[in-house]
Amino acid sequence: MASKIASKLGAELRKRTKKTDGKFFKAGKKGEELKGDLNSNDKDLQKNALKQIIADMTLGRDVSKFFTEVVKLSWTPNMEVKKLVYLYLMANAKLHPDKAILAVNTFVQDSQHTNPIVRALAVRTMLCIRVDNIADHVCPPLRNALKDKSEYVRKTAALGVLKLFHTHPALCEEQGFIRELEMLVTDSAPVVVANAVLALSEIMEHSGHDYPVTEGLVKRLFNCLSGCTEWGQVSVLDFISRYKNSPDIALLIVERCVPRLHQSHPAVLLSAVRVILRNLDALPEQQRRGYFPKLTPPIVTLMGKDPQTQYVTMRCMTLVMQKYTGLFSNPKDVKAFFCTDEDPVYVRLEKLNVLLQLLNDRNAQSILKELEEYCQDVDPIFKARSVQALASCAVRLEGCVPRVVEVIKSLCMNVQLVETVLLAVKDILRKYPSAFIDVLPPLLEEIDVEGMEDDEAKCALVWAVGEFGEQLPDAQEKLMHFVDTFTEQSNSVQLAVVTATVKFYLRSSSAHEGLLNNVLGKATAQDNADLRDRAYMYWRMLSKEEYASKLAGFVLNKKAPLRADGVEDVDVSKVNELVGKFSTVACVYHKVPASFLPDYGHKGRDKAAEEGYDDQDEYVEDEEASIVPGAEAPPPATAPEAAAPAAPAATPAAPAPTKPAANALDDIFGPGSAAPAAPAAAPKPSSGASFDDIFGGAPMATPAAPAHPQLLAAAQCDGLKLHGGFANPSGAELVLTMVITNSSAAPLSGFALQFNTNALGLKNERPLDLPAVPPGQTATHHVPLTSLPTHVAPGNAAVCEIALKTSLGRVYYFSLAAPAPQLVAGLGYPRAQ
């Protein structure tokens, strides 16, 4: 009986597997076949054609040619087909903004559908289509959705207000959507409240709009938490954390948040911790510390989660521990941060930082024992950091010094750790000069000076030789190696050698005068300004006795401030702000959001437009060899600009005639509207330059305008700047003139050019074979073009869409106005319909 059931289940599983949609990601129908299926009356053919198009779109292929056929299907009553149509429209409306308006009537009609899912889908799709001419049409459906009887539609509309604000903030405020969004904060449905506070929080942060959060609203939000999803609870808690409170209300908020610390979802737990931390400052010191034992256990439980959660938790913890030193004072909490074999390297390294920050007299021995085991780890990076952590324990806590000395002595015989141990010994010797002096002689014997590669280890060795040269038997021999190879060392090692040599001389001037002259002579001949200046400073101070005695006091007695505790302390002025951003990316980066986030919404787009940025996606070439930009291309050049023959780039334009000015400033800024410029004329050749050409005398020529429009901006295309246009210099052959400027740090080569199908059938006659363009250089090339009947496609006859690929590995798309009729006259090219 069981075998029969298993065989039936297997047969059913195989049957369903054959019907999966994975087949659409393999070779399927193309072009006209898909168009025929879309225009058919068979619902299954339409659905399968849409699935094939969506699969091709997922693979990065160009599917914009089906736009008209897909828009027609937006009227279908079939829910599955409608979802596929809406998905296609959201992804491809930018490529056909003039045709996207055709679907507006469908969206408006669906927003009044009896099914709430259809109503919400219509509003969401309209707001996801980032086309300007749709914005005005979306306002009435969005306003109706905000007052819809279905909570599903209202929660969708709440996020729709945020999308509209992101693209059209002025329209959003004019239509009063923000006020209506504020009304949803007190909605009866918890899911609607969660989306409303999420949208309102972002709008408040980026618009200057203020929404008063009162005590009554806070209580109401806490009451709706139980009905929200986990991420809805996160949104509500983040909104509550904005509340500016008095001590009484702060205590209420903290007490209401404490139960949320027992949530199993990490995001809810961390958000509750953030609310509590934001309100702790309003409480008295004694009452504040009473909540520390309640905060510690929930955070410790997160160390049993996945590695990513552990890392985020520890990055946030280090900030909180810097502000509130009493947290995690229980010695048992330390064990949660001990490393395991399953931890990835980045988690283990962060655990080392946390252990150092938790170090105190009560847990020092257990932490040192753990670090001693880490020093035998197989991972070289983690092993080296563990040795450095041992030294940091000794620097931070004097009671750790004897145990650290024993461990360091045992590690001296490990050849792989010699350089790392030397760095650790240097840090401890700077704070406790007499603690490790007996470790230096055996450690220096194990060091192969000629085989050292790490510059920091070399600097540590030179420092130790200069600082304790009298107590080391072969100190001068070690130093002489670096003196003999002085010119081969890095700047940091050279600076250390100069200082160490001066120390030798100050202790025994007669015995090391020749060594000092040798080193200072080499240092003053170097190109590095810091090294050369320091050598001259030492030389001149040592040449006079009164300055030499002062120099000895600074070089031999003064010690630089020691900062070797291994903990990444954040600037105190930023700690409060970052603690308020607890559980966010800012807290993980230990940076304020303004330092790494781009400008928001319309401001970011305006700034990107000023800098030449444009949204472009890379598309994989279809098997039919059609290339269409994945986003809006730069506006095509006008026909007269494209038709003009290429002019020499170095030929400046003649100065435009100007009206007499009342003063010199009018010559620069102009008193009003300028007179129309005369046609550009080539300047007369000049026999030589004169001061009048630079400072005055003759009128200064205005800079020449580019001979061709800019097609690609350097900021947008990794340093590649392209000007270009169509030309027919010989009258018998059409060419594409390309002026390539390389603003990157590497040569540009491997150029490949491909035209999309166009009304004239234009295509490059042969593959590009252009020489490399060095950094900072500009090269002009004329690419011969031809016309192929197989490359002709009806459509927009005024624009040619072109793709350019370089050695940078990316494909850049741009649009260029089709050549003017006079350029192609007599060449036999098809006329644009």
PDB file of C-alpha atoms in Angstrom, residues 111-328:
ATOM      1  CA  SER A 111      -8.605  50.970  -9.737  1.00  0.00           C
ATOM      2  CA  GLN A 112     -12.423  50.829  -9.514  1.00  0.00           C
ATOM      3  CA  HIS A 113     -12.613  47.039  -9.851  1.00  0.00           C
ATOM      4  CA  THR A 114     -14.703  45.034  -7.417  1.00  0.00           C
ATOM      5  CA  ASN A 115     -11.708  42.896  -6.477  1.00  0.00           C
ATOM      6  CA  PRO A 116      -9.459  44.723  -3.947  1.00  0.00           C
ATOM      7  CA  ILE A 117      -6.407  42.879  -5.233  1.00  0.00           C
ATOM      8  CA  VAL A 118      -6.973  44.305  -8.714  1.00  0.00           C
ATOM      9  CA  ARG A 119      -7.528  47.787  -7.315  1.00  0.00           C
ATOM     10  CA  ALA A 120      -4.296  47.661  -5.329  1.00  0.00           C
ATOM     11  CA  LEU A 121      -2.389  46.171  -8.255  1.00  0.00           C
ATOM     12  CA  ALA A 122      -3.514  48.959 -10.579  1.00  0.00           C
ATOM     13  CA  VAL A 123      -2.482  51.741  -8.176  1.00  0.00           C
ATOM     14  CA  ARG A 124       0.859  50.116  -7.383  1.00  0.00           C
ATOM     15  CA  THR A 125       1.677  49.578 -11.074  1.00  0.00           C
ATOM     16  CA  MET A 126       0.831  53.167 -12.018  1.00  0.00           C
ATOM     17  CA  LEU A 127       3.156  54.475  -9.316  1.00  0.00           C
ATOM     18  CA  CYS A 128       5.951  52.126 -10.347  1.00  0.00           C
ATOM     19  CA  ILE A 129       5.900  53.432 -13.929  1.00  0.00           C
ATOM     20  CA  ARG A 130       8.347  56.323 -13.674  1.00  0.00           C
ATOM     21  CA  VAL A 131       7.042  58.322 -16.645  1.00  0.00           C
ATOM     22  CA  ASP A 132       6.254  62.001 -16.174  1.00  0.00           C
ATOM     23  CA  ASN A 133       3.079  62.111 -18.241  1.00  0.00           C
ATOM     24  CA  ILE A 134       1.430  59.466 -16.023  1.00  0.00           C
ATOM     25  CA  ALA A 135       1.919  61.375 -12.764  1.00  0.00           C
ATOM     26  CA  ASP A 136      -1.155  63.569 -13.220  1.00  0.00           C
ATOM     27  CA  HIS A 137      -3.355  60.583 -14.047  1.00  0.00           C
ATOM     28  CA  VAL A 138      -2.393  58.676 -10.899  1.00  0.00           C
ATOM     29  CA  CYS A 139      -3.679  61.284  -8.428  1.00  0.00           C
ATOM     30  CA  PRO A 140      -7.436  60.461  -8.522  1.00  0.00           C
ATOM     31  CA  PRO A 141      -6.944  56.653  -8.212  1.00  0.00           C
ATOM     32  CA  LEU A 142      -4.432  57.161  -5.402  1.00  0.00           C
ATOM     33  CA  ARG A 143      -6.779  59.468  -3.488  1.00  0.00           C
ATOM     34  CA  ASN A 144      -9.594  56.930  -3.794  1.00  0.00           C
ATOM     35  CA  ALA A 145      -7.284  54.124  -2.696  1.00  0.00           C
ATOM     36  CA  LEU A 146      -6.301  56.012   0.466  1.00  0.00           C
ATOM     37  CA  LYS A 147      -9.986  55.993   1.479  1.00  0.00           C
ATOM     38  CA  ASP A 148     -10.787  52.519   0.175  1.00  0.00           C
ATOM     39  CA  LYS A 149     -12.856  50.206   2.379  1.00  0.00           C
ATOM     40  CA  SER A 150     -10.283  47.402   1.962  1.00  0.00           C
ATOM     41  CA  GLU A 151      -7.279  47.565   4.289  1.00  0.00           C
ATOM     42  CA  TYR A 152      -5.186  45.816   1.612  1.00  0.00           C
ATOM     43  CA  VAL A 153      -5.796  48.682  -0.804  1.00  0.00           C
ATOM     44  CA  ARG A 154      -5.167  51.322   1.883  1.00  0.00           C
ATOM     45  CA  LYS A 155      -1.832  49.826   2.922  1.00  0.00           C
ATOM     46  CA  THR A 156      -0.772  49.707  -0.746  1.00  0.00           C
ATOM     47  CA  ALA A 157      -1.833  53.322  -1.211  1.00  0.00           C
ATOM     48  CA  ALA A 158       0.197  54.387   1.848  1.00  0.00           C
ATOM     49  CA  LEU A 159       3.383  53.224   0.190  1.00  0.00           C
ATOM     50  CA  GLY A 160       2.107  54.718  -3.067  1.00  0.00           C
ATOM     51  CA  VAL A 161       2.233  58.182  -1.495  1.00  0.00           C
ATOM     52  CA  LEU A 162       5.892  57.579  -0.686  1.00  0.00           C
ATOM     53  CA  LYS A 163       6.616  56.542  -4.290  1.00  0.00           C
ATOM     54  CA  LEU A 164       4.890  59.658  -5.589  1.00  0.00           C
ATOM     55  CA  PHE A 165       6.857  61.831  -3.162  1.00  0.00           C
ATOM     56  CA  HIS A 166      10.092  60.240  -4.336  1.00  0.00           C
ATOM     57  CA  THR A 167       9.430  61.163  -7.969  1.00  0.00           C
ATOM     58  CA  HIS A 168       7.190  64.263  -7.705  1.00  0.00           C
ATOM     59  CA  PRO A 169       7.461  65.791  -4.217  1.00  0.00           C
ATOM     60  CA  ALA A 170       5.842  69.086  -5.196  1.00  0.00           C
ATOM     61  CA  LEU A 171       2.830  67.329  -6.732  1.00  0.00           C
ATOM     62  CA  CYS A 172       2.519  65.117  -3.656  1.00  0.00           C
ATOM     63  CA  GLU A 173       2.249  68.129  -1.363  1.00  0.00           C
ATOM     64  CA  GLU A 174      -0.013  70.154  -3.676  1.00  0.00           C
ATOM     65  CA  GLN A 175      -2.548  67.337  -3.885  1.00  0.00           C
ATOM     66  CA  GLY A 176      -2.637  66.968  -0.089  1.00  0.00           C
ATOM     67  CA  PHE A 177      -1.499  63.342  -0.039  1.00  0.00           C
ATOM     68  CA  ILE A 178       0.775  63.890   2.961  1.00  0.00           C
ATOM     69  CA  ARG A 179      -2.153  65.100   5.064  1.00  0.00           C
ATOM     70  CA  GLU A 180      -4.187  62.077   4.017  1.00  0.00           C
ATOM     71  CA  LEU A 181      -1.241  59.861   4.876  1.00  0.00           C
ATOM     72  CA  GLU A 182      -1.169  61.340   8.381  1.00  0.00           C
ATOM     73  CA  MET A 183      -4.786  60.283   8.811  1.00  0.00           C
ATOM     74  CA  LEU A 184      -3.832  56.672   8.088  1.00  0.00           C
ATOM     75  CA  VAL A 185      -1.495  56.675  11.107  1.00  0.00           C
ATOM     76  CA  THR A 186      -4.604  56.377  13.273  1.00  0.00           C
ATOM     77  CA  ASP A 187      -6.257  53.757  11.027  1.00  0.00           C
ATOM     78  CA  SER A 188      -8.006  50.823  12.657  1.00  0.00           C
ATOM     79  CA  ALA A 189      -5.981  48.225  10.708  1.00  0.00           C
ATOM     80  CA  PRO A 190      -2.469  47.563  12.076  1.00  0.00           C
ATOM     81  CA  VAL A 191      -1.052  46.707   8.627  1.00  0.00           C
ATOM     82  CA  VAL A 192      -2.207  50.089   7.316  1.00  0.00           C
ATOM     83  CA  VAL A 193      -0.682  51.884  10.301  1.00  0.00           C
ATOM     84  CA  ALA A 194       2.664  50.113   9.754  1.00  0.00           C
ATOM     85  CA  ASN A 195       2.883  51.199   6.105  1.00  0.00           C
ATOM     86  CA  ALA A 196       1.669  54.700   6.925  1.00  0.00           C
ATOM     87  CA  VAL A 197       4.315  55.337   9.586  1.00  0.00           C
ATOM     88  CA  LEU A 198       6.985  53.859   7.303  1.00  0.00           C
ATOM     89  CA  ALA A 199       6.073  56.239   4.492  1.00  0.00           C
ATOM     90  CA  LEU A 200       5.597  59.207   6.805  1.00  0.00           C
ATOM     91  CA  SER A 201       8.983  58.627   8.476  1.00  0.00           C
ATOM     92  CA  GLU A 202      10.829  58.813   5.179  1.00  0.00           C
ATOM     93  CA  ILE A 203       8.871  61.857   4.032  1.00  0.00           C
ATOM     94  CA  MET A 204       9.576  63.629   7.333  1.00  0.00           C
ATOM     95  CA  GLU A 205      13.273  62.874   7.058  1.00  0.00           C
ATOM     96  CA  HIS A 206      13.711  64.241   3.560  1.00  0.00           C
ATOM     97  CA  SER A 207      11.151  67.039   3.244  1.00  0.00           C
ATOM     98  CA  GLY A 208      11.360  69.012   6.466  1.00  0.00           C
ATOM     99  CA  HIS A 209       7.715  68.149   7.065  1.00  0.00           C
ATOM    100  CA  ASP A 210       7.003  67.669  10.764  1.00  0.00           C
ATOM    101  CA  TYR A 211       4.314  65.468  12.242  1.00  0.00           C
ATOM    102  CA  PRO A 212       3.734  65.911  15.983  1.00  0.00           C
ATOM    103  CA  VAL A 213       4.073  62.621  17.849  1.00  0.00           C
ATOM    104  CA  THR A 214       2.016  62.924  20.998  1.00  0.00           C
ATOM    105  CA  GLU A 215       1.735  60.731  24.070  1.00  0.00           C
ATOM    106  CA  GLY A 216      -1.673  59.501  22.956  1.00  0.00           C
ATOM    107  CA  LEU A 217      -0.359  58.534  19.534  1.00  0.00           C
ATOM    108  CA  VAL A 218       2.553  56.645  21.110  1.00  0.00           C
ATOM    109  CA  LYS A 219       0.156  54.606  23.258  1.00  0.00           C
ATOM    110  CA  ARG A 220      -2.027  53.909  20.217  1.00  0.00           C
ATOM    111  CA  LEU A 221       0.987  52.717  18.201  1.00  0.00           C
ATOM    112  CA  PHE A 222       2.074  50.393  20.996  1.00  0.00           C
ATOM    113  CA  ASN A 223      -1.430  48.905  21.097  1.00  0.00           C
ATOM    114  CA  CYS A 224      -1.352  48.055  17.384  1.00  0.00           C
ATOM    115  CA  LEU A 225       2.073  46.347  17.523  1.00  0.00           C
ATOM    116  CA  SER A 226       0.625  42.924  18.262  1.00  0.00           C
ATOM    117  CA  GLY A 227      -1.390  42.994  15.031  1.00  0.00           C
ATOM    118  CA  CYS A 228       1.550  43.916  12.785  1.00  0.00           C
ATOM    119  CA  THR A 229       3.959  41.635  11.029  1.00  0.00           C
ATOM    120  CA  GLU A 230       7.586  41.578  12.161  1.00  0.00           C
ATOM    121  CA  TRP A 231       8.633  44.208   9.632  1.00  0.00           C
ATOM    122  CA  GLY A 232       5.525  46.231  10.467  1.00  0.00           C
ATOM    123  CA  GLN A 233       6.612  46.209  14.113  1.00  0.00           C
ATOM    124  CA  VAL A 234      10.044  47.457  13.010  1.00  0.00           C
ATOM    125  CA  SER A 235       8.430  50.378  11.164  1.00  0.00           C
ATOM    126  CA  VAL A 236       6.259  51.322  14.133  1.00  0.00           C
ATOM    127  CA  LEU A 237       9.124  51.097  16.623  1.00  0.00           C
ATOM    128  CA  ASP A 238      11.350  53.221  14.387  1.00  0.00           C
ATOM    129  CA  PHE A 239       8.590  55.832  14.224  1.00  0.00           C
ATOM    130  CA  ILE A 240       8.213  55.827  18.027  1.00  0.00           C
ATOM    131  CA  SER A 241      11.963  56.337  18.418  1.00  0.00           C
ATOM    132  CA  ARG A 242      11.529  59.803  16.860  1.00  0.00           C
ATOM    133  CA  TYR A 243       9.432  60.979  19.794  1.00  0.00           C
ATOM    134  CA  LYS A 244      10.961  63.845  21.783  1.00  0.00           C
ATOM    135  CA  ASN A 245      10.015  63.004  25.311  1.00  0.00           C
ATOM    136  CA  SER A 246      10.035  64.046  28.954  1.00  0.00           C
ATOM    137  CA  PRO A 247      11.317  61.713  31.715  1.00  0.00           C
ATOM    138  CA  ASP A 248       7.802  60.485  32.556  1.00  0.00           C
ATOM    139  CA  ILE A 249       6.927  59.594  28.971  1.00  0.00           C
ATOM    140  CA  ALA A 250      10.402  58.145  28.419  1.00  0.00           C
ATOM    141  CA  LEU A 251       9.863  55.747  31.285  1.00  0.00           C
ATOM    142  CA  LEU A 252       6.515  54.724  29.799  1.00  0.00           C
ATOM    143  CA  ILE A 253       8.089  54.040  26.392  1.00  0.00           C
ATOM    144  CA  VAL A 254      10.922  52.005  27.912  1.00  0.00           C
ATOM    145  CA  GLU A 255       8.511  49.896  29.956  1.00  0.00           C
ATOM    146  CA  ARG A 256       6.316  49.221  26.897  1.00  0.00           C
ATOM    147  CA  CYS A 257       9.381  48.236  24.833  1.00  0.00           C
ATOM    148  CA  VAL A 258      10.887  45.809  27.351  1.00  0.00           C
ATOM    149  CA  PRO A 259       8.470  42.966  26.378  1.00  0.00           C
ATOM    150  CA  ARG A 260       9.625  43.331  22.749  1.00  0.00           C
ATOM    151  CA  LEU A 261      13.140  42.330  23.836  1.00  0.00           C
ATOM    152  CA  HIS A 262      11.928  38.734  23.989  1.00  0.00           C
ATOM    153  CA  GLN A 263      11.060  38.650  20.281  1.00  0.00           C
ATOM    154  CA  SER A 264      12.734  35.917  18.257  1.00  0.00           C
ATOM    155  CA  HIS A 265      12.985  38.113  15.153  1.00  0.00           C
ATOM    156  CA  PRO A 266      16.361  39.939  15.242  1.00  0.00           C
ATOM    157  CA  ALA A 267      15.091  43.080  13.492  1.00  0.00           C
ATOM    158  CA  VAL A 268      12.255  43.584  15.995  1.00  0.00           C
ATOM    159  CA  LEU A 269      14.598  42.982  18.905  1.00  0.00           C
ATOM    160  CA  LEU A 270      17.199  45.462  17.653  1.00  0.00           C
ATOM    161  CA  SER A 271      14.523  48.071  16.923  1.00  0.00           C
ATOM    162  CA  ALA A 272      13.207  47.711  20.466  1.00  0.00           C
ATOM    163  CA  VAL A 273      16.749  48.171  21.770  1.00  0.00           C
ATOM    164  CA  ARG A 274      17.032  51.343  19.702  1.00  0.00           C
ATOM    165  CA  VAL A 275      13.839  52.797  21.192  1.00  0.00           C
ATOM    166  CA  ILE A 276      15.071  52.021  24.701  1.00  0.00           C
ATOM    167  CA  LEU A 277      18.498  53.546  24.053  1.00  0.00           C
ATOM    168  CA  ARG A 278      16.925  56.706  22.609  1.00  0.00           C
ATOM    169  CA  ASN A 279      14.934  57.169  25.821  1.00  0.00           C
ATOM    170  CA  LEU A 280      17.560  56.142  28.380  1.00  0.00           C
ATOM    171  CA  ASP A 281      19.198  59.572  28.312  1.00  0.00           C
ATOM    172  CA  ALA A 282      16.007  61.145  29.644  1.00  0.00           C
ATOM    173  CA  LEU A 283      16.093  58.902  32.735  1.00  0.00           C
ATOM    174  CA  PRO A 284      18.121  59.509  35.916  1.00  0.00           C
ATOM    175  CA  GLU A 285      21.505  57.769  36.096  1.00  0.00           C
ATOM    176  CA  GLN A 286      20.486  55.219  38.738  1.00  0.00           C
ATOM    177  CA  GLN A 287      17.266  54.328  36.927  1.00  0.00           C
ATOM    178  CA  ARG A 288      19.114  54.133  33.620  1.00  0.00           C
ATOM    179  CA  ARG A 289      21.602  51.574  34.915  1.00  0.00           C
ATOM    180  CA  GLY A 290      18.732  49.485  36.232  1.00  0.00           C
ATOM    181  CA  TYR A 291      17.778  48.641  32.656  1.00  0.00           C
ATOM    182  CA  PHE A 292      21.247  47.441  31.641  1.00  0.00           C
ATOM    183  CA  PRO A 293      20.690  43.876  32.936  1.00  0.00           C
ATOM    184  CA  LYS A 294      17.463  43.717  30.888  1.00  0.00           C
ATOM    185  CA  LEU A 295      19.198  44.795  27.673  1.00  0.00           C
ATOM    186  CA  THR A 296      22.171  42.435  27.881  1.00  0.00           C
ATOM    187  CA  PRO A 297      20.568  38.931  27.670  1.00  0.00           C
ATOM    188  CA  PRO A 298      18.467  39.572  24.511  1.00  0.00           C
ATOM    189  CA  ILE A 299      21.485  40.970  22.671  1.00  0.00           C
ATOM    190  CA  VAL A 300      23.610  38.014  23.775  1.00  0.00           C
ATOM    191  CA  THR A 301      21.010  35.601  22.372  1.00  0.00           C
ATOM    192  CA  LEU A 302      21.566  37.106  18.908  1.00  0.00           C
ATOM    193  CA  MET A 303      25.079  35.658  18.954  1.00  0.00           C
ATOM    194  CA  GLY A 304      23.462  32.279  18.325  1.00  0.00           C
ATOM    195  CA  LYS A 305      21.926  33.456  15.055  1.00  0.00           C
ATOM    196  CA  ASP A 306      23.427  33.404  11.554  1.00  0.00           C
ATOM    197  CA  PRO A 307      26.841  35.048  10.941  1.00  0.00           C
ATOM    198  CA  GLN A 308      25.364  38.152   9.316  1.00  0.00           C
ATOM    199  CA  THR A 309      23.142  38.838  12.325  1.00  0.00           C
ATOM    200  CA  GLN A 310      26.084  38.300  14.657  1.00  0.00           C
ATOM    201  CA  TYR A 311      28.220  40.784  12.732  1.00  0.00           C
ATOM    202  CA  VAL A 312      25.536  43.498  12.693  1.00  0.00           C
ATOM    203  CA  THR A 313      24.885  42.964  16.395  1.00  0.00           C
ATOM    204  CA  MET A 314      28.561  43.298  17.325  1.00  0.00           C
ATOM    205  CA  ARG A 315      29.080  46.413  15.196  1.00  0.00           C
ATOM    206  CA  CYS A 316      26.140  48.045  16.961  1.00  0.00           C
ATOM    207  CA  MET A 317      27.306  46.800  20.359  1.00  0.00           C
ATOM    208  CA  THR A 318      30.700  48.458  20.133  1.00  0.00           C
ATOM    209  CA  LEU A 319      29.035  51.856  19.800  1.00  0.00           C
ATOM    210  CA  VAL A 320      26.669  51.263  22.696  1.00  0.00           C
ATOM    211  CA  MET A 321      29.488  49.995  24.945  1.00  0.00           C
ATOM    212  CA  GLN A 322      31.490  53.115  24.137  1.00  0.00           C
ATOM    213  CA  LYS A 323      28.606  55.265  25.400  1.00  0.00           C
ATOM    214  CA  TYR A 324      27.358  53.049  28.251  1.00  0.00           C
ATOM    215  CA  THR A 325      30.338  51.384  29.879  1.00  0.00           C
ATOM    216  CA  GLY A 326      28.224  49.382  32.335  1.00  0.00           C
ATOM    217  CA  LEU A 327      26.710  47.113  29.701  1.00  0.00           C
ATOM    218  CA  PHE A 328      27.837  43.455  29.536  1.00  0.00           C
TER     219      PHE A 328
END
